[in-house]
Coordinates of C-alpha atoms in Angstrom, one line a residue:
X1096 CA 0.0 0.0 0.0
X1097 CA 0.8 3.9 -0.6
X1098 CA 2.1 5.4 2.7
X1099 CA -0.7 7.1 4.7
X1100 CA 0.3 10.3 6.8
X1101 CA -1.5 11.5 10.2
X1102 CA -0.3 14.4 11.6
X1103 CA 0.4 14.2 15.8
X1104 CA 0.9 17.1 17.4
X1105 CA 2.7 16.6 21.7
X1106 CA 2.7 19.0 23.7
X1107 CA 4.7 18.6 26.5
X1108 CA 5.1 20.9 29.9
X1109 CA 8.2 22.4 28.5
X1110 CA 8.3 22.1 24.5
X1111 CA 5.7 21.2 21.6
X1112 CA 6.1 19.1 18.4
X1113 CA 4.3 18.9 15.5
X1114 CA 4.8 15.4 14.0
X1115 CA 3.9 14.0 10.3
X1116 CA 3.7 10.1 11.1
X1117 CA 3.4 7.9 7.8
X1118 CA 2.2 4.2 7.7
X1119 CA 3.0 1.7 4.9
X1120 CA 0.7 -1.0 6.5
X1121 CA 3.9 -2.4 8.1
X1122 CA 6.0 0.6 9.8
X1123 CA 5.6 4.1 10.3
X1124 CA 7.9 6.9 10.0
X1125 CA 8.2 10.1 11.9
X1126 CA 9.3 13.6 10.3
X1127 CA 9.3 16.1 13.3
X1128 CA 7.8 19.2 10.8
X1129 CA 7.6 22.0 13.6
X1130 CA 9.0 22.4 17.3
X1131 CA 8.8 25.1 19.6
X1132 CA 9.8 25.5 23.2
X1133 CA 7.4 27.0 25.6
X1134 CA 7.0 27.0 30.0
X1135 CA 4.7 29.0 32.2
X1136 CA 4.2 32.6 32.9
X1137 CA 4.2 34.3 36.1
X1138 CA 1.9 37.5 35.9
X1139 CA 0.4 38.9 39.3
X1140 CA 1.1 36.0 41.7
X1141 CA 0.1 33.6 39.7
X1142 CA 1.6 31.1 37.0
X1143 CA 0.0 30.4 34.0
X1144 CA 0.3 28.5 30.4
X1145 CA -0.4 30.5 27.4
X1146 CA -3.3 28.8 25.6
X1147 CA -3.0 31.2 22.9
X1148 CA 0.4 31.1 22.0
X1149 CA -0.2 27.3 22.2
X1150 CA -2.8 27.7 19.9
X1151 CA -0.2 29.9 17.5
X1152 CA 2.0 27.3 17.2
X1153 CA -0.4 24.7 16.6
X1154 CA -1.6 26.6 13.5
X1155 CA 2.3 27.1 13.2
X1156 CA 2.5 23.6 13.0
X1157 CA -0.5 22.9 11.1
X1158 CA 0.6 25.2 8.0
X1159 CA 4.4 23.6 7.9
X1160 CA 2.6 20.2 8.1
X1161 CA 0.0 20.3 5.1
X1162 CA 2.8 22.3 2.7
X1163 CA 5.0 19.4 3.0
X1164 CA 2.4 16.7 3.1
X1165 CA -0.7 18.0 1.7
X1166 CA -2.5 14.1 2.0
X1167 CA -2.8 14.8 5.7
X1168 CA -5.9 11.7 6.7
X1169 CA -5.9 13.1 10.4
X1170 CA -4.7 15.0 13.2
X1171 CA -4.3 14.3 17.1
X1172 CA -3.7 16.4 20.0
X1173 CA -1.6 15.2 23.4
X1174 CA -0.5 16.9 25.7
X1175 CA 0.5 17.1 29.9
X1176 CA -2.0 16.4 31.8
X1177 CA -4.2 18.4 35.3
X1178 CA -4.6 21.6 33.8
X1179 CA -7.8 23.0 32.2
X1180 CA -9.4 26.3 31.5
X1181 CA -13.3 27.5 31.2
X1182 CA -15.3 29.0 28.6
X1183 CA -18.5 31.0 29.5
X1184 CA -21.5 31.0 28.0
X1185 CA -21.0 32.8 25.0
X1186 CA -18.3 30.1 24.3
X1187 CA -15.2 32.6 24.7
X1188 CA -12.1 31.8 26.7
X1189 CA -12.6 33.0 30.6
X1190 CA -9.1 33.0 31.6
X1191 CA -5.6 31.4 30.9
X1192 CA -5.0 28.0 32.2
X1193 CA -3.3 28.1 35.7
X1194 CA -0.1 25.7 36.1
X1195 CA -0.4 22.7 38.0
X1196 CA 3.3 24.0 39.9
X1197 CA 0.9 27.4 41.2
X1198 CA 1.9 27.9 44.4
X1199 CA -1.3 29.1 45.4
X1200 CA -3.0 25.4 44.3
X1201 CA -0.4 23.5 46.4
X1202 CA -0.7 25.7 49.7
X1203 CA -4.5 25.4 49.7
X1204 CA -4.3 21.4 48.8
X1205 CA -4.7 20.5 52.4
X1206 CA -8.0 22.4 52.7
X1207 CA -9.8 19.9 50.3
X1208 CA -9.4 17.3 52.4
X1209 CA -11.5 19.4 55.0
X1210 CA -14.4 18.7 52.0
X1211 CA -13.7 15.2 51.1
X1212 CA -11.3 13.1 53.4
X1213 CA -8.4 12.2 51.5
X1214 CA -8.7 8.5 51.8
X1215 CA -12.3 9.0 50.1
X1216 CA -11.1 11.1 47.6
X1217 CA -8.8 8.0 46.3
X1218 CA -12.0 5.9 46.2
X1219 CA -14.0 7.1 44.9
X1220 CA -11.6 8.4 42.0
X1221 CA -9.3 5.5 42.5
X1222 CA -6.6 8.0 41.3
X1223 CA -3.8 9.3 43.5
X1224 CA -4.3 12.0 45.4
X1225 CA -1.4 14.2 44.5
X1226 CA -2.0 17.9 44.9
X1227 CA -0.7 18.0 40.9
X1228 CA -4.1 16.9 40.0
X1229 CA -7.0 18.9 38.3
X1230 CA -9.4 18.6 41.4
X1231 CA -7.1 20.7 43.5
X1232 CA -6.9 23.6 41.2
X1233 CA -10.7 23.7 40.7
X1234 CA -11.0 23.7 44.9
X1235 CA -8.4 27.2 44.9
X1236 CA -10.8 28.4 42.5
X1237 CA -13.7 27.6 44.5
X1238 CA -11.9 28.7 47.8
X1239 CA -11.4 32.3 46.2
X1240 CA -14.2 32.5 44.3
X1241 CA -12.3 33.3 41.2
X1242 CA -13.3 34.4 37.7
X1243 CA -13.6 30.9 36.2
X1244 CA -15.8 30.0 38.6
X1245 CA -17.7 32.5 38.7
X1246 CA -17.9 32.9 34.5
X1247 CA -17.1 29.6 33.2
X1248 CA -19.9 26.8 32.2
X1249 CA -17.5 24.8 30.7
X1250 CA -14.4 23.0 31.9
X1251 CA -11.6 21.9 29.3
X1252 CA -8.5 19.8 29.6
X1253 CA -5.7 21.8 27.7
X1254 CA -6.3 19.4 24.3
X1255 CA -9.9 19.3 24.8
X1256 CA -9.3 23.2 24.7
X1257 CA -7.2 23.1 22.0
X1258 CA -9.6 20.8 19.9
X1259 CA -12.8 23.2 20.6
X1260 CA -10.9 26.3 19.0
X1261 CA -10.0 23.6 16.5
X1262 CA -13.5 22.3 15.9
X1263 CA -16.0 23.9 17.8
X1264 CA -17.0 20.6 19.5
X1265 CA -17.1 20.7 23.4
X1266 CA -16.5 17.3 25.0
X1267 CA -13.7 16.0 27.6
X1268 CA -11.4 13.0 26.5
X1269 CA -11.5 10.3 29.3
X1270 CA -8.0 9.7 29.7
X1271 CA -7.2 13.6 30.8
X1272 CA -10.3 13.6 32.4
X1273 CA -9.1 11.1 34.8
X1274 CA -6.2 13.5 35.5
X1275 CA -8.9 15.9 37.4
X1276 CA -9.9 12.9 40.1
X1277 CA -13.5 13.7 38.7
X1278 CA -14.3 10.2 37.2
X1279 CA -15.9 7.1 38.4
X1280 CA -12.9 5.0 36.9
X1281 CA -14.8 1.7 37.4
X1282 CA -17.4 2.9 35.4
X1283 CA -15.4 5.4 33.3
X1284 CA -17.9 7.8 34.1
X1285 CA -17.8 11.5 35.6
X1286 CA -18.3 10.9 40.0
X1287 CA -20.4 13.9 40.0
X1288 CA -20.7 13.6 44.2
X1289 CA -17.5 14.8 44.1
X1290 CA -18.0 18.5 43.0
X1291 CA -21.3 18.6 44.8
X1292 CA -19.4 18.5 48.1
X1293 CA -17.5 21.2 46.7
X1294 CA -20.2 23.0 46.0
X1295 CA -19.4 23.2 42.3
X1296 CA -22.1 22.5 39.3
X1297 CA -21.6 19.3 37.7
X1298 CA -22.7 21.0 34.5
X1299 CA -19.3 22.2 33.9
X1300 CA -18.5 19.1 33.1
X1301 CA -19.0 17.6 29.3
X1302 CA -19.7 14.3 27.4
X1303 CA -16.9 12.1 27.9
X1304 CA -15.2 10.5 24.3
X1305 CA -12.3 7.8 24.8
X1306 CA -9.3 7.4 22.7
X1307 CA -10.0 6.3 18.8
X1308 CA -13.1 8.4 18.8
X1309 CA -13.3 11.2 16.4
X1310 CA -14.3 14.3 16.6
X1311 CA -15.0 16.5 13.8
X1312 CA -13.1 18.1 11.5
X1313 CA -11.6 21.6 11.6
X1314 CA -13.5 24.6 11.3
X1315 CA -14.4 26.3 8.3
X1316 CA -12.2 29.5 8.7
X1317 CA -9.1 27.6 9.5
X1318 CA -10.2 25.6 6.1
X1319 CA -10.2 28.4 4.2
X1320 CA -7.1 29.9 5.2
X1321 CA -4.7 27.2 4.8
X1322 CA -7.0 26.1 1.9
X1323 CA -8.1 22.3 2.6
X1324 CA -10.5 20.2 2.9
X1325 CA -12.4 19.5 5.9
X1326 CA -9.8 17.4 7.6
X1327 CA -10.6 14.9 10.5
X1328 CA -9.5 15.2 14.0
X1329 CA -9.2 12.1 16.2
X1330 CA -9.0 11.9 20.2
X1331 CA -6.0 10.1 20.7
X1332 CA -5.4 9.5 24.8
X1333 CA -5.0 13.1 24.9
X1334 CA -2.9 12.4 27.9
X1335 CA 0.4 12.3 27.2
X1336 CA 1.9 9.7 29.6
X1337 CA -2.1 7.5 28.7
X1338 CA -0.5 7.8 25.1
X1339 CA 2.9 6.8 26.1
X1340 CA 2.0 3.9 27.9
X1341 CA -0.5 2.7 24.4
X1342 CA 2.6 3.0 22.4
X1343 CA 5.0 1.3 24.2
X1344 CA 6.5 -1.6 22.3
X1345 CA 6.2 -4.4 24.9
X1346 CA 8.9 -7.0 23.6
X1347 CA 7.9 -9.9 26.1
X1348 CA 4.4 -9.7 27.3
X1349 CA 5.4 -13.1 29.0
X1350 CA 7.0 -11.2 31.7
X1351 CA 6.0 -9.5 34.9
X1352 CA 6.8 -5.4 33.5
X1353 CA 7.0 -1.9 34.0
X1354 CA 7.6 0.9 32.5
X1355 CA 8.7 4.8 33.6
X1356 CA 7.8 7.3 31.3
X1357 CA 10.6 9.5 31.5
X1358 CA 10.3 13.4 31.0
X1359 CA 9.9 16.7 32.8
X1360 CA 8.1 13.9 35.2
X1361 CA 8.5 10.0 35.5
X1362 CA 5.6 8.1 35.8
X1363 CA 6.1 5.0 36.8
X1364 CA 3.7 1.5 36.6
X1365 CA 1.9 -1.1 35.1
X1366 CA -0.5 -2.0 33.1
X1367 CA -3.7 -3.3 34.4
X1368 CA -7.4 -4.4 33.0
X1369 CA -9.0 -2.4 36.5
X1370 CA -8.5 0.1 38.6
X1371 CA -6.4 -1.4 41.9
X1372 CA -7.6 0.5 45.0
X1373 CA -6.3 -1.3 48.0
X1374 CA -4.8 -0.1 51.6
X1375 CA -1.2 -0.4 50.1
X1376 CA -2.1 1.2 47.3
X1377 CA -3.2 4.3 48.6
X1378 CA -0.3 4.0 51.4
X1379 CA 2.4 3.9 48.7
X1380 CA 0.9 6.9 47.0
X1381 CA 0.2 5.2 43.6
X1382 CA -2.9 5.4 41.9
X1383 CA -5.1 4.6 38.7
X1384 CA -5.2 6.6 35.3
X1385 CA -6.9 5.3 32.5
X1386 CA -5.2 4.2 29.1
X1387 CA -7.3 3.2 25.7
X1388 CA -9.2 0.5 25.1
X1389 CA -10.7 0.4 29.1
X1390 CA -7.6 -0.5 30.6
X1391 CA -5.7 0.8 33.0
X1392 CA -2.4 2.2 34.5
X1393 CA -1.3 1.8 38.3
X1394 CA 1.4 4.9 38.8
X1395 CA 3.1 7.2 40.6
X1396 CA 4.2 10.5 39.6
X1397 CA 8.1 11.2 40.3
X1398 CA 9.4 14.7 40.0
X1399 CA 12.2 13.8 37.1
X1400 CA 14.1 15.9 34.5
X1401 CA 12.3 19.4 35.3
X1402 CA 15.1 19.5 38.2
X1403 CA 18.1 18.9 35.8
X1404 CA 16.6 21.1 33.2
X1405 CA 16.1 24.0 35.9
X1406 CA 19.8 23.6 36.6
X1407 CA 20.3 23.5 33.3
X1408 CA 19.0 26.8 32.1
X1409 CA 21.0 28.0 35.2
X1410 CA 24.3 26.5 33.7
X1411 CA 23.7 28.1 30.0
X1412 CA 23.2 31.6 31.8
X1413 CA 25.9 30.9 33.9
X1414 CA 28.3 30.0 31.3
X1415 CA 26.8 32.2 28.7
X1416 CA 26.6 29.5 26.1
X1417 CA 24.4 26.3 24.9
X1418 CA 25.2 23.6 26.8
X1419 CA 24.4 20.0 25.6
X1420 CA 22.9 17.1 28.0
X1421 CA 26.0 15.4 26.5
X1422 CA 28.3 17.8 28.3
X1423 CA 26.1 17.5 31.7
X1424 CA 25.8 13.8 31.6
X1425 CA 29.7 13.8 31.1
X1426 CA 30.6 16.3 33.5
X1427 CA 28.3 13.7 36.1
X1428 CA 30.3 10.6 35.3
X1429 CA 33.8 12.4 35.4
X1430 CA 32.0 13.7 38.7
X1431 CA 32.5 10.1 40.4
X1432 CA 30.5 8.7 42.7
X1433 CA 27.8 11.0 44.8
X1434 CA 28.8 12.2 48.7
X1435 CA 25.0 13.5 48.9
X1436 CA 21.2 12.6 47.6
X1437 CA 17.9 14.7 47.4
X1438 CA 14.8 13.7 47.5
X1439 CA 13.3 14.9 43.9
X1440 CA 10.2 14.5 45.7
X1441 CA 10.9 17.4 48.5
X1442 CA 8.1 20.4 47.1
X1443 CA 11.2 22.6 46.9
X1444 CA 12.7 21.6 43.7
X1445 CA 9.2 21.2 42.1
X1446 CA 9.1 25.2 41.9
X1447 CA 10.4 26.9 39.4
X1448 CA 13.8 28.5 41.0
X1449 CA 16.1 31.2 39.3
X1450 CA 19.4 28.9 40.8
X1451 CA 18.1 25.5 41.2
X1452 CA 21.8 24.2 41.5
X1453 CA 21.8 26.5 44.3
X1454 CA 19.0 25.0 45.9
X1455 CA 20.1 21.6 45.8
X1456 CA 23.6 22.9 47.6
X1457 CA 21.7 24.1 50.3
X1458 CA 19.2 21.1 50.3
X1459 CA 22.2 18.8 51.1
X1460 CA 23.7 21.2 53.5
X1461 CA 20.8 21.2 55.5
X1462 CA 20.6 17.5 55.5
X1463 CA 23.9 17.6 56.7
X1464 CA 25.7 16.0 53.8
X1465 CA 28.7 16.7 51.9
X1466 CA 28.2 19.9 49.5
X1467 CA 28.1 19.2 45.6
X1468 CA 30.1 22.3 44.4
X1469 CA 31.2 21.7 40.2
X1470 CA 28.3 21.1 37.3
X1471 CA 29.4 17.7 37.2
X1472 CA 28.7 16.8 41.1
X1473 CA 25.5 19.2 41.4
X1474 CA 24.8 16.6 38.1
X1475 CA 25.6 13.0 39.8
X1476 CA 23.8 14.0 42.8
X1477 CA 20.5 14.6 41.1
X1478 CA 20.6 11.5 38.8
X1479 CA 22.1 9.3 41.7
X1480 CA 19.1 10.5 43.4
X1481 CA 17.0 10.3 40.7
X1482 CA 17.5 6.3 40.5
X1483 CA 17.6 5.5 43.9
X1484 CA 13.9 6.8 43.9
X1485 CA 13.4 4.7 41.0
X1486 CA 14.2 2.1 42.6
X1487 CA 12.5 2.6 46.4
X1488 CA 9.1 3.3 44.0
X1489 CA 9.9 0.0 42.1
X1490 CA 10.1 -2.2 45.3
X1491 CA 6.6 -0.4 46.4
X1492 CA 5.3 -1.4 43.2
X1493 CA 6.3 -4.8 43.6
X1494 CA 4.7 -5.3 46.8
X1495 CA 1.1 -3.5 46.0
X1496 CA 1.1 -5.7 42.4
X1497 CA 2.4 -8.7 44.1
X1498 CA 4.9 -9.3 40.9
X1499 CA 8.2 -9.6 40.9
X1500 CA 9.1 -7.5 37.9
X1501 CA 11.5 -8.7 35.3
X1502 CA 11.7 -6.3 32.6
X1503 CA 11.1 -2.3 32.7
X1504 CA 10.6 -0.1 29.9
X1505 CA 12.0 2.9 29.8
X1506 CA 10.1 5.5 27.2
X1507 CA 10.6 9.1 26.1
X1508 CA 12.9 11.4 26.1
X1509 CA 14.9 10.0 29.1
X1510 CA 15.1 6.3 27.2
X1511 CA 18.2 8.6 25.2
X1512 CA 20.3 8.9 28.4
X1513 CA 22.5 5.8 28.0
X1514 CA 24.2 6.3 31.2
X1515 CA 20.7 6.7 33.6
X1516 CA 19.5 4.0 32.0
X1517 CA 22.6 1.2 32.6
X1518 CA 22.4 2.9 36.3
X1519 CA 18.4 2.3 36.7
X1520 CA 19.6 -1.3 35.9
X1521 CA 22.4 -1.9 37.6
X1522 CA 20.4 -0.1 40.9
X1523 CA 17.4 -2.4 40.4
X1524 CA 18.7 -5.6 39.8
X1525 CA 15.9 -5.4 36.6
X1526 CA 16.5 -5.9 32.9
X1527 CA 16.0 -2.7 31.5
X1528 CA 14.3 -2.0 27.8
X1529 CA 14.8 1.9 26.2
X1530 CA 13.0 3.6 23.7
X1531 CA 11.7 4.6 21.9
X1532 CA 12.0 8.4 22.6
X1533 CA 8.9 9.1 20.2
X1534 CA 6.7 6.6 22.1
X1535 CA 4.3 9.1 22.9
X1536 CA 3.8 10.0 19.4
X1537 CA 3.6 6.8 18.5
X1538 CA 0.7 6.2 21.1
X1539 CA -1.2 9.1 19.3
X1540 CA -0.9 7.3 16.1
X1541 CA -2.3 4.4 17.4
X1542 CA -5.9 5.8 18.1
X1543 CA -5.6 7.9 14.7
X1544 CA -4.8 4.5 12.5
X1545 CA -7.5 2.6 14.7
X1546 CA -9.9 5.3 13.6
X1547 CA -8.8 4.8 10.2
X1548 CA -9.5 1.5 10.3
X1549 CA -5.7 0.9 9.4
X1550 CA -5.6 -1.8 12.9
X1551 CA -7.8 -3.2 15.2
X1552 CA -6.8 -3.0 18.6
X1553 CA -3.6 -1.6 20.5
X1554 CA -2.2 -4.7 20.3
X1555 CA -1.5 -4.2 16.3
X1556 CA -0.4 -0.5 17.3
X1557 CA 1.9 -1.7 19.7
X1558 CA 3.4 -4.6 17.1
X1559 CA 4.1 -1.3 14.4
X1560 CA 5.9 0.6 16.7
X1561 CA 8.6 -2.4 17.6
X1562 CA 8.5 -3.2 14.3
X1563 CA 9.2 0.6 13.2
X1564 CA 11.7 1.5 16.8
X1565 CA 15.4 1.2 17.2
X1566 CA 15.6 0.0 21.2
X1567 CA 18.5 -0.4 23.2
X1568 CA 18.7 -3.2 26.1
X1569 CA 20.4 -2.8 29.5
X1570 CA 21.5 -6.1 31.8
X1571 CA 22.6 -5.1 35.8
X1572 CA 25.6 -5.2 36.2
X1573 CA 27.6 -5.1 39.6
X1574 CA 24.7 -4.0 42.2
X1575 CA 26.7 -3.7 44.7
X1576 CA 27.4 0.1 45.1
X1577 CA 24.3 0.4 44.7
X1578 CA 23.1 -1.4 47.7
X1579 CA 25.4 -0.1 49.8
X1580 CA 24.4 3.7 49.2
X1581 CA 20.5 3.2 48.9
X1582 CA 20.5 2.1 52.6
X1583 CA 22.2 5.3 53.2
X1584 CA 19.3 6.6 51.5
X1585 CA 16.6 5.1 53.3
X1586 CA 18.4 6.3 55.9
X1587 CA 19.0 10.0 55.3
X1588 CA 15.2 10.6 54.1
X1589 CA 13.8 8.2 56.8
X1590 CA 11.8 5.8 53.9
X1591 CA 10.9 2.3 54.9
X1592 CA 12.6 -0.7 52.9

């Protein structure tokens, strides 16, 4: 068959990409047509994402996409997940989105619970209760009475925003919408109880669509000016890590494994047909997402790279030039072994700081540990760290699922760091499987070719993207040095083995 082309767009917290993915009936190829970098924007106390400049650069990427390949079949949006915005009744924006680091969300978390318990939070949402997600941002608003409350009728996910000034069609996609702790996830239906005892309408929330669905095609003005016809838009699991986890190319579904979807965040788990809401579960501080087809992922949300790239944009100011991860992961390996560990956890480094290098000096001085002072030590520190919380989550995960793992996939753009990854192997004692980097991208195509009728299940989608990925595989080595400083570890942030 002729090669077939659906256009992906990702958005992550940090950067966008618009994608051109073309399928032969066998592989697909990806041609990265349009990338931009983006973050949030502190105006008047508060930190926000520009929709509109979003929305700019989708059209950005939409235009560079359809001149180079004008047989476009689809489009799909992705993107981070917790953060929504309103429209009012006239169907006009009511505000920018508010970031899901705001500081004002995360001091006021506590107060929810004062509504709903937390422990009856996570079930009846089965999700975990981490003050990251959508429900706690909606409760600030609520607590001050803000605009959006007070204006908006209708609550959109960043994609499902993105796809109404697309196509005009209000609806939430189910896999975001999970990212609110709004939804009944064993019925995959909105828990409306929730936002009565927050004294909320329910009607702000909208028909629920699930990945694979499509729906519509683009608006008539956006038509006419880039001159096409009415082109299709699909609802891929418009949450990114949802889409991540569909296009992961599982090489030995034999085994007991996991996966960390490694970015800004890491979200680690596994895949499962049901929502898991036990005792340990909500003890360990995993929870339940949903992923296509009605199944399910059991995570845990890690703070990851965002702390590297903080200290990165401190380094390339510091140093007045552009400095490669090659250079930092390097400098951390000439480093030698780490004399002190943070908790990438601690709210402190999940703030956006001018000197977060700085930060993490004084962190460990605090602690009483031994101060990283070159690039290269501030470096080994976080991604020694960085592991060894891989690894305490991993052992948690292992005890909730009652599996011993034996194979963990490691997807995005972290799966390129050859060095973390032979580390998160060696630590865990676990065979380790990277790539590919474009996995979420590849999850998006997934639902658009299943929409297409191109496959029938994720199963297919998952068989084109191992047939189409270059992966690299990672044995433990020596584990020794690594058993020796994660009880020092355990020890220093008082965490139970």
């Amino acid at each position: 068959m002729s090669e077939k082309n659906y256009l992906v767009f990702d958005f992550g917290a940090s950067n966008g990409r618009a994608i051109v993915a073309s399928f032969d009936g066998e592989k697909a190829t990806t041609d990265v047509v349009h990338r931009f970098e983006h973050g949030p924007v502190y105006v008047t106390g508060t930190l926000y994402w520009d929709i509109l400049y979003l929305f700019s650069e989708l059209m950005n990427g939409l235009q560079a996409s359809l001149s180079q390949y004008p047989d476009i079949r689809s489009l799909a949006i992705d993107t981070w997940g917790c953060d929504f915005g309103f429209i009012d009744e006239n169907g006009k924006l009511v505000a920018n989105p508010v970031t899901y680091r705001d500081k004002n969300r995360i001091s006021r978390s506590s107060l929810l619970y004062e509504v709903i318990p937390q422990r009856e939070l996570f079930e009846l949402s089965a999700g975990a209760t981490s003050e990251i997600m959508g429900i706690f941002q909606l409760f600030s608003f609520q607590y001050d009475n803000s605009l959006e409350i007070r204006s908006g009728r209708r609550m959109l996910m960043i994609p499902d925003l993105l796809n109404y000034f697309l196509t005009g069609r209000i609806y939430n996609e189910y896999t975001n919408a999970t990212m609110t702790l709004l939804c009944d996830q064993y019925n995959r239906t909105w828990e409306r109880r929730i936002l009565e005892r927050m004294g909320i309408s329910p009607s702000i929330l909208n028909e629920l669509i699930m990945p694979g669905d499509k729906i519509g095609v683009i608006q008539e003005d956006i038509r006419e000016q880039f001159g096409v016809g009415p082109l299709s838009v699909v609802a891929p699991a418009t949450h990114d890590t949802a889409s991540a986890v569909a296009g992961i190319p599982v090489t030995d579904s034999r085994k007991h494994w996991a996966f960390i979807s490694l970015g800004t965040w890491a979200i680690m788990g596994l895949e499962t047909l049901k929502p898991v809401v036990t005792d340990a579960v909500f003890a360990s501080g995993y929870g339940n997402n949903a992923i296509p087809e009605g199944r399910n992922m059991l995570v845990k949300y890690i703070a990851a790279l965002w702390i590297i790239q903080q200290c990165r944009s401190r380094w390339r100011n510091e140093y007045q030039r552009n400095l490669s991860w090659d250079e930092i992961v390097t400098a951390s390996e000439n480093a030698g072994p780490s004399k002190a560990y943070i908790d990438v956890d601690d709210p402190l480094f999940g703030q956006p700081q001018v000197d977060m290098p700085g930060i993490i000096q004084e962190y460990c001085q605090q602690k009483g540990q031994e101060i990283p002072n070159s690039m290269g030590e501030v470096a080994r520190c976080f991604y020694e760290s960085l592991v060894l919380k891989f690894r305490y989550n991993l052992e948690l995960l292992e005890k909730i699922s009652n599996k011993s793992l034996e194979l963990l996939h490691i997807v995005g753009g972290g799966s390129q760091n050859k060095t973390l990854c032979q580390w998160i192997a060696d630590a865990t004692g676990i065979s380790v499987v990277a790539g590919p980097a474009e996995t979420t991208s590849m999850g998006n195509l997934i639902m658009q070719l299943k929409a297409d009728g191109e496959i029938r299940n994720l199963e297919e989608g998952r068989e084109i993207v191992l047939r189409s990925s270059s992966i690299e595989q990672y044995e433990p080595g020596d584990k020794g040095y690594w058993d020796d400083v994660y009880e020092k570890y355990l020890r220093l942030f008082s965490f139970s083995s």
